[in-house]
C-alpha positions as a printed Julia matrix, in Angstrom:
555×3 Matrix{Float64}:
   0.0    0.0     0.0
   1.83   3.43   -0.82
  -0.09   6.49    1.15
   1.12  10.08    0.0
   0.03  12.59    2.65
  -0.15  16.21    2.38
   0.72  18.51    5.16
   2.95  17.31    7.59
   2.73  19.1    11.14
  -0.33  18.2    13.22
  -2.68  15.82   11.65
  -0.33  14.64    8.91
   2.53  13.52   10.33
   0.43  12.09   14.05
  -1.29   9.96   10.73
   1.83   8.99    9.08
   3.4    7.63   12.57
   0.55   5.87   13.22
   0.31   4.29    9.69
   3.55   2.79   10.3
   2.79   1.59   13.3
   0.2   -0.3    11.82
   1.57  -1.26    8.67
   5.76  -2.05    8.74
   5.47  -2.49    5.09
   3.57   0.83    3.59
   5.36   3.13    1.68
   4.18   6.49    3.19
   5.24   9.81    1.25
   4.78  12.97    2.91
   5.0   16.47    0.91
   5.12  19.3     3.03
   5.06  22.63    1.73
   7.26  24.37    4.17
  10.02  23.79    5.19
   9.37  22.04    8.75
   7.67  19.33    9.93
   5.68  17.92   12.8
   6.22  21.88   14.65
   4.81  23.03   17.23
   2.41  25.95   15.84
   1.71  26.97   19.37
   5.03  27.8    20.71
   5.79  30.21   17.58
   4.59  33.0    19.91
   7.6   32.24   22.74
  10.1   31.73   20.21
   9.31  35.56   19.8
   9.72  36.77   23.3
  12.47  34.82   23.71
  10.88  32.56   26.14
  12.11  29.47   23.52
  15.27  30.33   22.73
  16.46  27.75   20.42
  14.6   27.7    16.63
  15.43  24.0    16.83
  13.3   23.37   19.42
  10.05  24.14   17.23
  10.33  21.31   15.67
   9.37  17.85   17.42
  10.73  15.9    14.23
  12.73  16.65   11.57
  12.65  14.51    7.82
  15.95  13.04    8.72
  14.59  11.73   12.45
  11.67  10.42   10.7
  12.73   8.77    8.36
  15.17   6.91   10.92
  12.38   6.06   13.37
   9.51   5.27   11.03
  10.97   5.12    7.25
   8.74   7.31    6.21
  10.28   9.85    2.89
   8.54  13.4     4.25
   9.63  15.69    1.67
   9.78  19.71    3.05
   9.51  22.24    0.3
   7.25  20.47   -1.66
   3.9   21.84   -2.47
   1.56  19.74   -4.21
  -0.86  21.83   -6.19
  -3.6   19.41   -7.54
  -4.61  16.01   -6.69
  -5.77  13.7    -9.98
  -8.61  11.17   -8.12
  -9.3    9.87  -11.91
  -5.46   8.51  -12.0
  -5.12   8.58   -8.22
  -1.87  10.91   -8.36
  -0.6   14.33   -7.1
   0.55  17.19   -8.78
   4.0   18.28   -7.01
   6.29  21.0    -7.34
   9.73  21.54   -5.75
  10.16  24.6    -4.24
  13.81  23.97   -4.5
  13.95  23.12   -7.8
  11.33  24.17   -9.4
  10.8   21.08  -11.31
   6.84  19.5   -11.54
   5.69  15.52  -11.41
   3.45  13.5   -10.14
   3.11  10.85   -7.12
   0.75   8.28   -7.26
  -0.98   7.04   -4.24
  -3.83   4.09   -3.21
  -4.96   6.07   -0.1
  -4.31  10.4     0.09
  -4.72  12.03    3.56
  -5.23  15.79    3.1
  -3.94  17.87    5.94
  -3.53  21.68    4.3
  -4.68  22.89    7.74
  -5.97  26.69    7.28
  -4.15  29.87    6.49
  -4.6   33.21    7.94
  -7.02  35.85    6.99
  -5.32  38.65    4.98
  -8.61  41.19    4.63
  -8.3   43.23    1.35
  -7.53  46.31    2.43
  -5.12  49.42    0.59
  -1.71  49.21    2.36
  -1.8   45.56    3.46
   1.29  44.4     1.23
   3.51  46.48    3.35
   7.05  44.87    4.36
   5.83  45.64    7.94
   2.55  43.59    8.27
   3.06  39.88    8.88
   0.89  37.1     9.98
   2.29  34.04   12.03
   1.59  30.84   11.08
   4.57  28.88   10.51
   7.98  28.56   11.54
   9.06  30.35    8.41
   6.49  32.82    9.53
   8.14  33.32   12.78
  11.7   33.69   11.75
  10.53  36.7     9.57
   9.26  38.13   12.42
  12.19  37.54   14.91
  14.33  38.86   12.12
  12.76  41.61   11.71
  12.55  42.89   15.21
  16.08  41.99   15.61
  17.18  44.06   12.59
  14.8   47.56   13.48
  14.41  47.51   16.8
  10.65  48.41   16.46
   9.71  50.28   19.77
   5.54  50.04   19.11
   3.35  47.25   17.02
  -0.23  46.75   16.53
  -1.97  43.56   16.69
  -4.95  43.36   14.61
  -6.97  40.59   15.99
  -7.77  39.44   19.95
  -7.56  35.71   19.98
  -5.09  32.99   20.91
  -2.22  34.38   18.62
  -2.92  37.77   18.83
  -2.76  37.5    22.61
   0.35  35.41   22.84
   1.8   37.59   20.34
   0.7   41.03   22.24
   2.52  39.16   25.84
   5.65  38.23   24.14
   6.09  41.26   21.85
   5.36  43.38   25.17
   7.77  40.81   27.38
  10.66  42.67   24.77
   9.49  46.17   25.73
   7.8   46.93   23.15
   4.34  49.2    23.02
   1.26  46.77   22.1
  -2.04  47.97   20.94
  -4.52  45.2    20.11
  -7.31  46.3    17.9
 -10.43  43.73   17.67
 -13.28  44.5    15.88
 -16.13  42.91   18.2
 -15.85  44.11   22.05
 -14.25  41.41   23.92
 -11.0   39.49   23.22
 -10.78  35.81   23.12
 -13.96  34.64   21.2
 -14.61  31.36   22.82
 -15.21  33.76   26.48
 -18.49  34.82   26.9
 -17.93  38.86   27.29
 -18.54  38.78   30.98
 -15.43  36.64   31.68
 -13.7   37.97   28.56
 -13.67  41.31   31.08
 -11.25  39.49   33.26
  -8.91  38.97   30.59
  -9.04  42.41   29.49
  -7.93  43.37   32.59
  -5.07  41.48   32.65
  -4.31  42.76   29.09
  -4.46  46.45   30.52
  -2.91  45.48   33.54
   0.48  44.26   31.88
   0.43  48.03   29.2
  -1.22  46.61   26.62
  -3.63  49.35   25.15
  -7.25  47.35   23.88
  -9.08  49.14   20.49
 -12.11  46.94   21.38
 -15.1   47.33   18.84
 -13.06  49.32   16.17
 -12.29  47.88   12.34
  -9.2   48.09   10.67
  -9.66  49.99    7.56
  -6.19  50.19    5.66
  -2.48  51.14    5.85
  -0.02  54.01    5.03
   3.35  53.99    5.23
   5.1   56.74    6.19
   9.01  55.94    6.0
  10.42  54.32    8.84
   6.71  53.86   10.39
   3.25  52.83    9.19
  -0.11  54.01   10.14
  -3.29  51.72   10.88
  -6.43  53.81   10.05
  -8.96  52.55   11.85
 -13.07  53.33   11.6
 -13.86  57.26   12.2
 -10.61  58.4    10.86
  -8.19  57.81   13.72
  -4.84  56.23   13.04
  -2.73  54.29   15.26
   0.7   54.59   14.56
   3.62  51.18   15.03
   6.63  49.9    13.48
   5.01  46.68   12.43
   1.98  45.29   12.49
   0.78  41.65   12.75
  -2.46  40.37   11.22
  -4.37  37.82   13.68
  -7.86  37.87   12.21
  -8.33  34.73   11.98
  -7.93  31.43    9.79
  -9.49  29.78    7.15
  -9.63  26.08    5.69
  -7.07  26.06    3.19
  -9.13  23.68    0.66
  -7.76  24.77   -2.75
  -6.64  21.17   -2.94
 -10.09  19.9    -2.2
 -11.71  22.16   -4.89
  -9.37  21.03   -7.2
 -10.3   17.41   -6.83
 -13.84  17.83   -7.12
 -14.14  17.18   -3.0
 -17.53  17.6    -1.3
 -17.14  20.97    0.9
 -18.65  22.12    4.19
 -18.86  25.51    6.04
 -16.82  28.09    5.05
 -15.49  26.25    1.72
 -13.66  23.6     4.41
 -13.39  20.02    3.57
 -16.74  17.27    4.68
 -15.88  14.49    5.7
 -17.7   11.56    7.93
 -17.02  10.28   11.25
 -14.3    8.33    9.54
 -12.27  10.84    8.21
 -13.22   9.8     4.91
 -14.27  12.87    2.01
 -16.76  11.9    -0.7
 -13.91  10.82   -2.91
 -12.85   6.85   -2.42
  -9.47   6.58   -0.75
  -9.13  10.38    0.52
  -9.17  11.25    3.64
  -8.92  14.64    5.11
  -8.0   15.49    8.54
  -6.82  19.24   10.79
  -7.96  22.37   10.19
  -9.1   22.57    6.81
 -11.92  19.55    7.49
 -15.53  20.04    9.03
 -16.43  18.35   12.07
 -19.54  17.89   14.25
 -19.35  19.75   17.29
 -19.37  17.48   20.2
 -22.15  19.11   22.24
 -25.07  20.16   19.38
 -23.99  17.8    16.92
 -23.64  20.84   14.02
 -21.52  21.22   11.28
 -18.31  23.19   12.86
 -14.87  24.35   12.3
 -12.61  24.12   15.06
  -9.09  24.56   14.55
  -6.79  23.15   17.54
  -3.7   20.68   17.39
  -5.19  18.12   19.67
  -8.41  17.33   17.99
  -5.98  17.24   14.48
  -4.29  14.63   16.24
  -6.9   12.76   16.81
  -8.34  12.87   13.93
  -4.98  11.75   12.21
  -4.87   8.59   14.55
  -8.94   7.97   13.42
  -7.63   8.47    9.59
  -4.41   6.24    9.75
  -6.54   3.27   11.42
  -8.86   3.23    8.68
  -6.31   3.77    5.57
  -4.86   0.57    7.29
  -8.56  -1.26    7.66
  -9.63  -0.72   10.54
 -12.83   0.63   12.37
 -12.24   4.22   13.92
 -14.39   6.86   14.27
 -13.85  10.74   15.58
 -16.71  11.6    17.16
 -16.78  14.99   17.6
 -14.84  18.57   18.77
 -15.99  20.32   21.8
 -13.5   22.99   21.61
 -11.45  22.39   24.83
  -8.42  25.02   24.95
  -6.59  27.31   27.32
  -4.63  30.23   26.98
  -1.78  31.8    29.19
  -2.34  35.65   29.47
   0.72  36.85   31.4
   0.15  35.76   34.83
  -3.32  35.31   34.2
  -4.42  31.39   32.89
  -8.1   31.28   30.64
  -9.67  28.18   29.7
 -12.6   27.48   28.28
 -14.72  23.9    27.0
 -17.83  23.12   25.18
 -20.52  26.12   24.51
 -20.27  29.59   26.0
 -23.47  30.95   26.55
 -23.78  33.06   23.75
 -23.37  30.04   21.81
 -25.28  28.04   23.44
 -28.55  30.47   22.91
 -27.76  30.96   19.65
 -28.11  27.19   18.91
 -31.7   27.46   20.5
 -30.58  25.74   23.76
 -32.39  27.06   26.93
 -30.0   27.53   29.38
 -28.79  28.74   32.69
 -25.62  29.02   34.6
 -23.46  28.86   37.79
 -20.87  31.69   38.44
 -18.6   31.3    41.5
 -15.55  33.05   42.17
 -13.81  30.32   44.89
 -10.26  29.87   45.8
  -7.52  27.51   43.66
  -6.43  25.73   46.81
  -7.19  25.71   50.53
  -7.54  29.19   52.57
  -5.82  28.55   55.16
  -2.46  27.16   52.81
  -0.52  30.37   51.64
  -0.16  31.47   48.22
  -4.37  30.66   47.31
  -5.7   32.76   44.72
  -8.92  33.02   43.47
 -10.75  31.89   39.76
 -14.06  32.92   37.95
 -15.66  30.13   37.21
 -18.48  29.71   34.97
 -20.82  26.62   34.07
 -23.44  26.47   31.51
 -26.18  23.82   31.08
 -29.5   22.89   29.9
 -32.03  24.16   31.9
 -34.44  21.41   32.11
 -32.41  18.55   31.83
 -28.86  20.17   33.3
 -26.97  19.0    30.86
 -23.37  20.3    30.47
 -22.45  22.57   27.98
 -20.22  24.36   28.51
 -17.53  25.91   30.98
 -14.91  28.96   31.17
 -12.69  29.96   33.7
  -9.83  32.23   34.56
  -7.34  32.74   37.05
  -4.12  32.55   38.39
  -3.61  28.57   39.41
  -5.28  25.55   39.11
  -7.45  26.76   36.21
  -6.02  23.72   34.02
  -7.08  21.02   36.29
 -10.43  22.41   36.66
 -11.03  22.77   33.13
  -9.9   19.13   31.89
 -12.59  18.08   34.29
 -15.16  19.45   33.32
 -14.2   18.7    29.43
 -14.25  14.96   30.48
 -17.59  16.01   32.06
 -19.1   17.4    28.94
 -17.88  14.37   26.93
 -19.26  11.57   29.43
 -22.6   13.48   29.46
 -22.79  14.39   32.78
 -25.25  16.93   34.73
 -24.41  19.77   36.12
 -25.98  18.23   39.59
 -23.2   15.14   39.06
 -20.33  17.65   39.27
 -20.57  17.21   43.59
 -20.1   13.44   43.11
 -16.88  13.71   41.73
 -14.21  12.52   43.7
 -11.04  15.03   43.22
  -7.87  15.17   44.57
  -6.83  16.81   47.53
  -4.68  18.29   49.43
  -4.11  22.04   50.72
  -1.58  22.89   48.2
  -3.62  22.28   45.33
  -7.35  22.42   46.32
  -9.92  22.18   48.66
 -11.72  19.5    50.37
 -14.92  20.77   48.14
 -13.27  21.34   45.06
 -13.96  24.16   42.78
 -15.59  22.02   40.89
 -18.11  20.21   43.52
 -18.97  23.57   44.28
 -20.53  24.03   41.22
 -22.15  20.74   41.34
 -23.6   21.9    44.76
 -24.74  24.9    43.26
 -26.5   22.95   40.23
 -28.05  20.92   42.79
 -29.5   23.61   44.97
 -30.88  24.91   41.7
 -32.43  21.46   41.23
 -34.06  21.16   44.78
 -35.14  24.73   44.56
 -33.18  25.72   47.59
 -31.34  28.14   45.46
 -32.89  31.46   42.66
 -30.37  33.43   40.98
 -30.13  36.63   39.61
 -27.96  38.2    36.69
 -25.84  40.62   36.1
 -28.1   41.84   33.04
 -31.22  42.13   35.07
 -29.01  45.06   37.54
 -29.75  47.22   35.71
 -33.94  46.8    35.68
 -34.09  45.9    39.73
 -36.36  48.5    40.8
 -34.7   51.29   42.97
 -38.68  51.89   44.47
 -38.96  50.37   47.27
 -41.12  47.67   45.78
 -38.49  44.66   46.19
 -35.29  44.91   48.9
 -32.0   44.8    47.52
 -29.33  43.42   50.28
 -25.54  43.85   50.54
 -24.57  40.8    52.96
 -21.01  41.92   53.1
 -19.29  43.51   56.13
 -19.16  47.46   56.68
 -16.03  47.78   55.45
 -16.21  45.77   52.45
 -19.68  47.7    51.67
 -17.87  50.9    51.79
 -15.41  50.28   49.34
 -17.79  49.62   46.65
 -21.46  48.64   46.27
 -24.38  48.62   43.74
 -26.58  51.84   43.85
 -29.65  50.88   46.06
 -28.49  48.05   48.06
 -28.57  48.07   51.71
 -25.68  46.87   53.89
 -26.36  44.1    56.53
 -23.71  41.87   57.33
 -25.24  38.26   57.03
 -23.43  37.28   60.53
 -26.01  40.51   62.05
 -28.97  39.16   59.55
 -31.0   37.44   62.13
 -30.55  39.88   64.96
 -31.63  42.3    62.14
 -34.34  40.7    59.91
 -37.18  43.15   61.29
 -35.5   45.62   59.07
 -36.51  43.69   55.88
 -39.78  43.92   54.94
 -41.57  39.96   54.48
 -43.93  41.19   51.98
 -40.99  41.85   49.7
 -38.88  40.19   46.87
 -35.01  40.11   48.28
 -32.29  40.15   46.14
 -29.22  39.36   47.81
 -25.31  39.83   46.84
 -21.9   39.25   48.62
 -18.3   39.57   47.3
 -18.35  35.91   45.98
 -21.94  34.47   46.42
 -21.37  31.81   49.55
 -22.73  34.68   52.0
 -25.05  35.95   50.02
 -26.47  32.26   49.68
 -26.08  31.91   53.47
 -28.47  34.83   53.83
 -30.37  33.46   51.34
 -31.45  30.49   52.97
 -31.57  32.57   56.39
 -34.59  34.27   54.61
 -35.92  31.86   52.67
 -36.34  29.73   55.91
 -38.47  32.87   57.52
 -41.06  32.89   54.73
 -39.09  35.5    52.39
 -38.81  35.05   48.69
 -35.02  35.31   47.79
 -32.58  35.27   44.95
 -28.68  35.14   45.21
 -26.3   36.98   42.43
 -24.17  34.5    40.62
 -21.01  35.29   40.58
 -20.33  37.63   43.53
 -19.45  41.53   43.57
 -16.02  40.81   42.79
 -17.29  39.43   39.61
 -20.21  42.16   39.06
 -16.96  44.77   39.94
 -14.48  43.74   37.14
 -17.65  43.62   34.5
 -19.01  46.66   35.03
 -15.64  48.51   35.15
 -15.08  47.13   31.97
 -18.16  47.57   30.59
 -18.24  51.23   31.33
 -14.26  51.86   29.81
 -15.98  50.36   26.34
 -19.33  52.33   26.74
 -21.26  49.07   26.47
């Protein structure tokens, strides 16, 4: 059996290993068109900021390691520009050469992966605007900013590169501005924790054009202007485009492939396309997304992998299936760590799910064990059935753990209620005896059992201030006086039953604290007496950082 694959970094060469693996005597060809294989796409930010100091260490394999572990010819510089499934070949050219031929195959595995979005706009062919997608990519860059000593950049674009790009590019003292056309960074977030991130953006100098398009470029010698909407212009010694990515699927079009969303590549749970003996796998390929079962492009190395392992079995006749992306990923922000998994809730409404959600603000480890910081945690789920579907949190430690477990949550179907089942491990360094995560179970299950009614941050702002509900601070003095909402009256929950003649029975209460646990204590205080009662999700440190940010972008 001879297998050419195209694309070797992710997908292609995690399929080509496993091929091997599977099959000692397969001749396996792969033609990458750079010229690097099996990198690692998400340390090209660090390699930037120094924080990877070696090029060499981008790669995880090189041709000449693969071909002495696994036999297998990967040929860099090669970019094959057609694929023939009449005659089952490949149309190659050498990028060294120049010259042109074709490979034949009996199984082709596409991997193109997706390229970045260059908008058409006047200007953007400058020698100063770069994108960063491969290693090739990166040394530009590094050159670059080792050769002009550029003192400000602009980042057009607020997600996972344009944020590791912003920290490293700042690390080297440089002055960042981040312009992002909708108002939040970091897409996956749901705005309201998307406000903690910004924070940490602004925090560490970075300057945030939230809500603001790009609309071209000037050069004006040694510097180059961004003109944004309204006529202002931001002015940097480079620029890096981070817009975004798109299936590269030339190849697929050219072979007559059946395509999905955004001109991407469809293929079924086997990795198969509509063409006999091609499979697809990585960016460029559509996928069902884990939790609604829709058509959906996700682009992250791990689910690539996977799918290359799901591709490779099957080229070699076997019986795998991929069943699905949820999305899981995580981001360092300078000190700060934001993860997310599944649906947001955005998302989740938008796909006509009825939903609610948990928001609790507890610490990463034990209280009483120095060093504890706390997360903003947030957990959304089906209302009637409490289905998982999705979760986001940020912080400063333990964020990582937290998140992977509630991924494996999502994919073994659990309820939100199940989360205070879980069995985690403990010890004061690294959590509590109720983990972050139980605590949100508990929560769920109080919402259950109807010992627990929330209210939101977007219904603040229509609480009426006329005396016809009570609106309760159950914070201490001190904490009251450093900050509260407009209209909300300060007893301490530990003087709430000394002091309940105050509130009137007759009375909707709406109750708040800096996190939610006292405000919940209270809650049930009241509730017991006869009074109807919600709690605020997420705490006043959490309705603190959103409004603060929500009034710096006028929202």
């Amino acid at each position: 059996m001879k297998v050419v694959i195209v694309g070797g970094v992710a997908g292609g060469a995690t399929a080509a290993a496993r091929i091997r693996r599977l099959d000692e005597n397969a001749e396996i060809i792969v033609f990458e068109r750079s010229g690097y294989v099996s990198y690692a796409n998400c340390g090209l930010p660090y390699y930037l900021g120094g924080v990877i100091e070696d090029e060499e260490e981008l790669s995880l394999q090189s041709p000449e390691s693969m071909y002495a572990r696994f036999r297998i010819d990967m040929r860099v510089r090669h970019e094959v520009t057609a694929v023939n499934p009449e005659r089952k070949t490949v149309s190659v050219k050498n990028l060294m050469t120049g010259e042109n031929f074709e490979e034949s195959y009996d199984k082709l595995l596409l991997s193109p992966g997706a390229k970045p979005v260059i908008p058409d706009l006047p200007g953007v062919d400058s020698k100063k605007i770069f994108t960063l997608r491969t290693v090739e990519d990166t040394l530009r860059i590094y050159s670059y900013i080792e050769m002009k000593k550029p003192a400000k950049a602009v980042i057009a674009g607020g997600g996972f590169i344009g944020l590791e790009v912003a920290e490293n590019l700042r690390d080297r003292g440089m002055d960042v501005t981040i312009v992002q056309r909708p108002k939040q960074l970091m897409n996956p977030f749901d705005y309201d924790m998307a406000a903690f991130i910004h924070g940490e953006v602004r925090r560490n100098g970075v300057k945030l054009a939230l809500g603001r398009n790009v609309e071209g470029f000037e050069e004006n010698g040694e510097e180059i202007s961004v003109l944004l909407d309204g006529g202002e212009k931001l002015q940097a010694d480079m620029v890096i485009l981070a817009i975004g990515v798109v299936p590269d699927s030339a190849l697929a079009e050219s072979a007559g492939l059946a395509r999905g969303i955004k001109g991407s590549i469809a293929v079924n749970e086997r990795m198969e396309t509509s063409v006999a003996d091609i499979y697809a796998v990585g960016d460029a390929v559509q996928v069902k997304h884990y939790v609604t079962g829709d058509d959906a492009l996700i682009a992250l190395a791990g689910p690539a992998n996977k799918q290359g392992r799901v591709a490779a079995d099957n080229i070699c006749g076997g019986s795998s299936i991929y069943k699905g992306s949820q999305g899981s990923s995580i981001i360092k922000i300078f000190s700060m760590t934001a993860a997310s998994t599944g649906l947001n809730e955005a998302n989740a409404k938008k796909a006509g799910l009825d939903v609610d959600k948990v928001i609790l603000s507890p610490m990463n480890h034990a209280g009483y064990y120095p060093g504890g910081s706390p997360m903003m945690m947030k957990v959304v789920f089906e209302k009637e059935t409490f289905r998982i579907l999705g979760a986001q949190i940020v912080g400063y430690g333990g964020v990582d753990k937290r998140i992977d477990v509630l991924s494996v949550a999502i994919h073994a179907g659990l309820k939100a209620t199940q989360l205070k089942d879980l069995e985690l491990a403990y010890a004061p360094p690294f959590s509590s005896a109720k983990d972050p995560v139980n605590m949100a179970g508990f929560m769920a299950e109080n919402i259950e059992k109807g010992l627990l009614k929330q209210w939101y941050l977007e219904e603040e702002s229509q609480l009426p201030r006329d005396g016809s509900v009570t609106l309760l601070d159950a914070r201490t003095g001190e904490e009251y006086q450093m900050g509260h909402i407009s209209g909300f009256k300060n007893i301490p929950v530990d003087e709430l039953r000394e002091r309940i003649d105050e509130i009137d029975p007759g009375k909707p209460v709406y109750v708040i604290c800096e996190s939610g646990v006292r405000s919940y204590v209270a809650s049930r205080i009241l509730a017991e007496k006869g009074f109807e009662t919600y709690n605020f999700t997420g705490g006043y440190r959490y309705y603190a950082v959103v409004s603060a940010d929500r009034k710096m972008l006028s929202i």
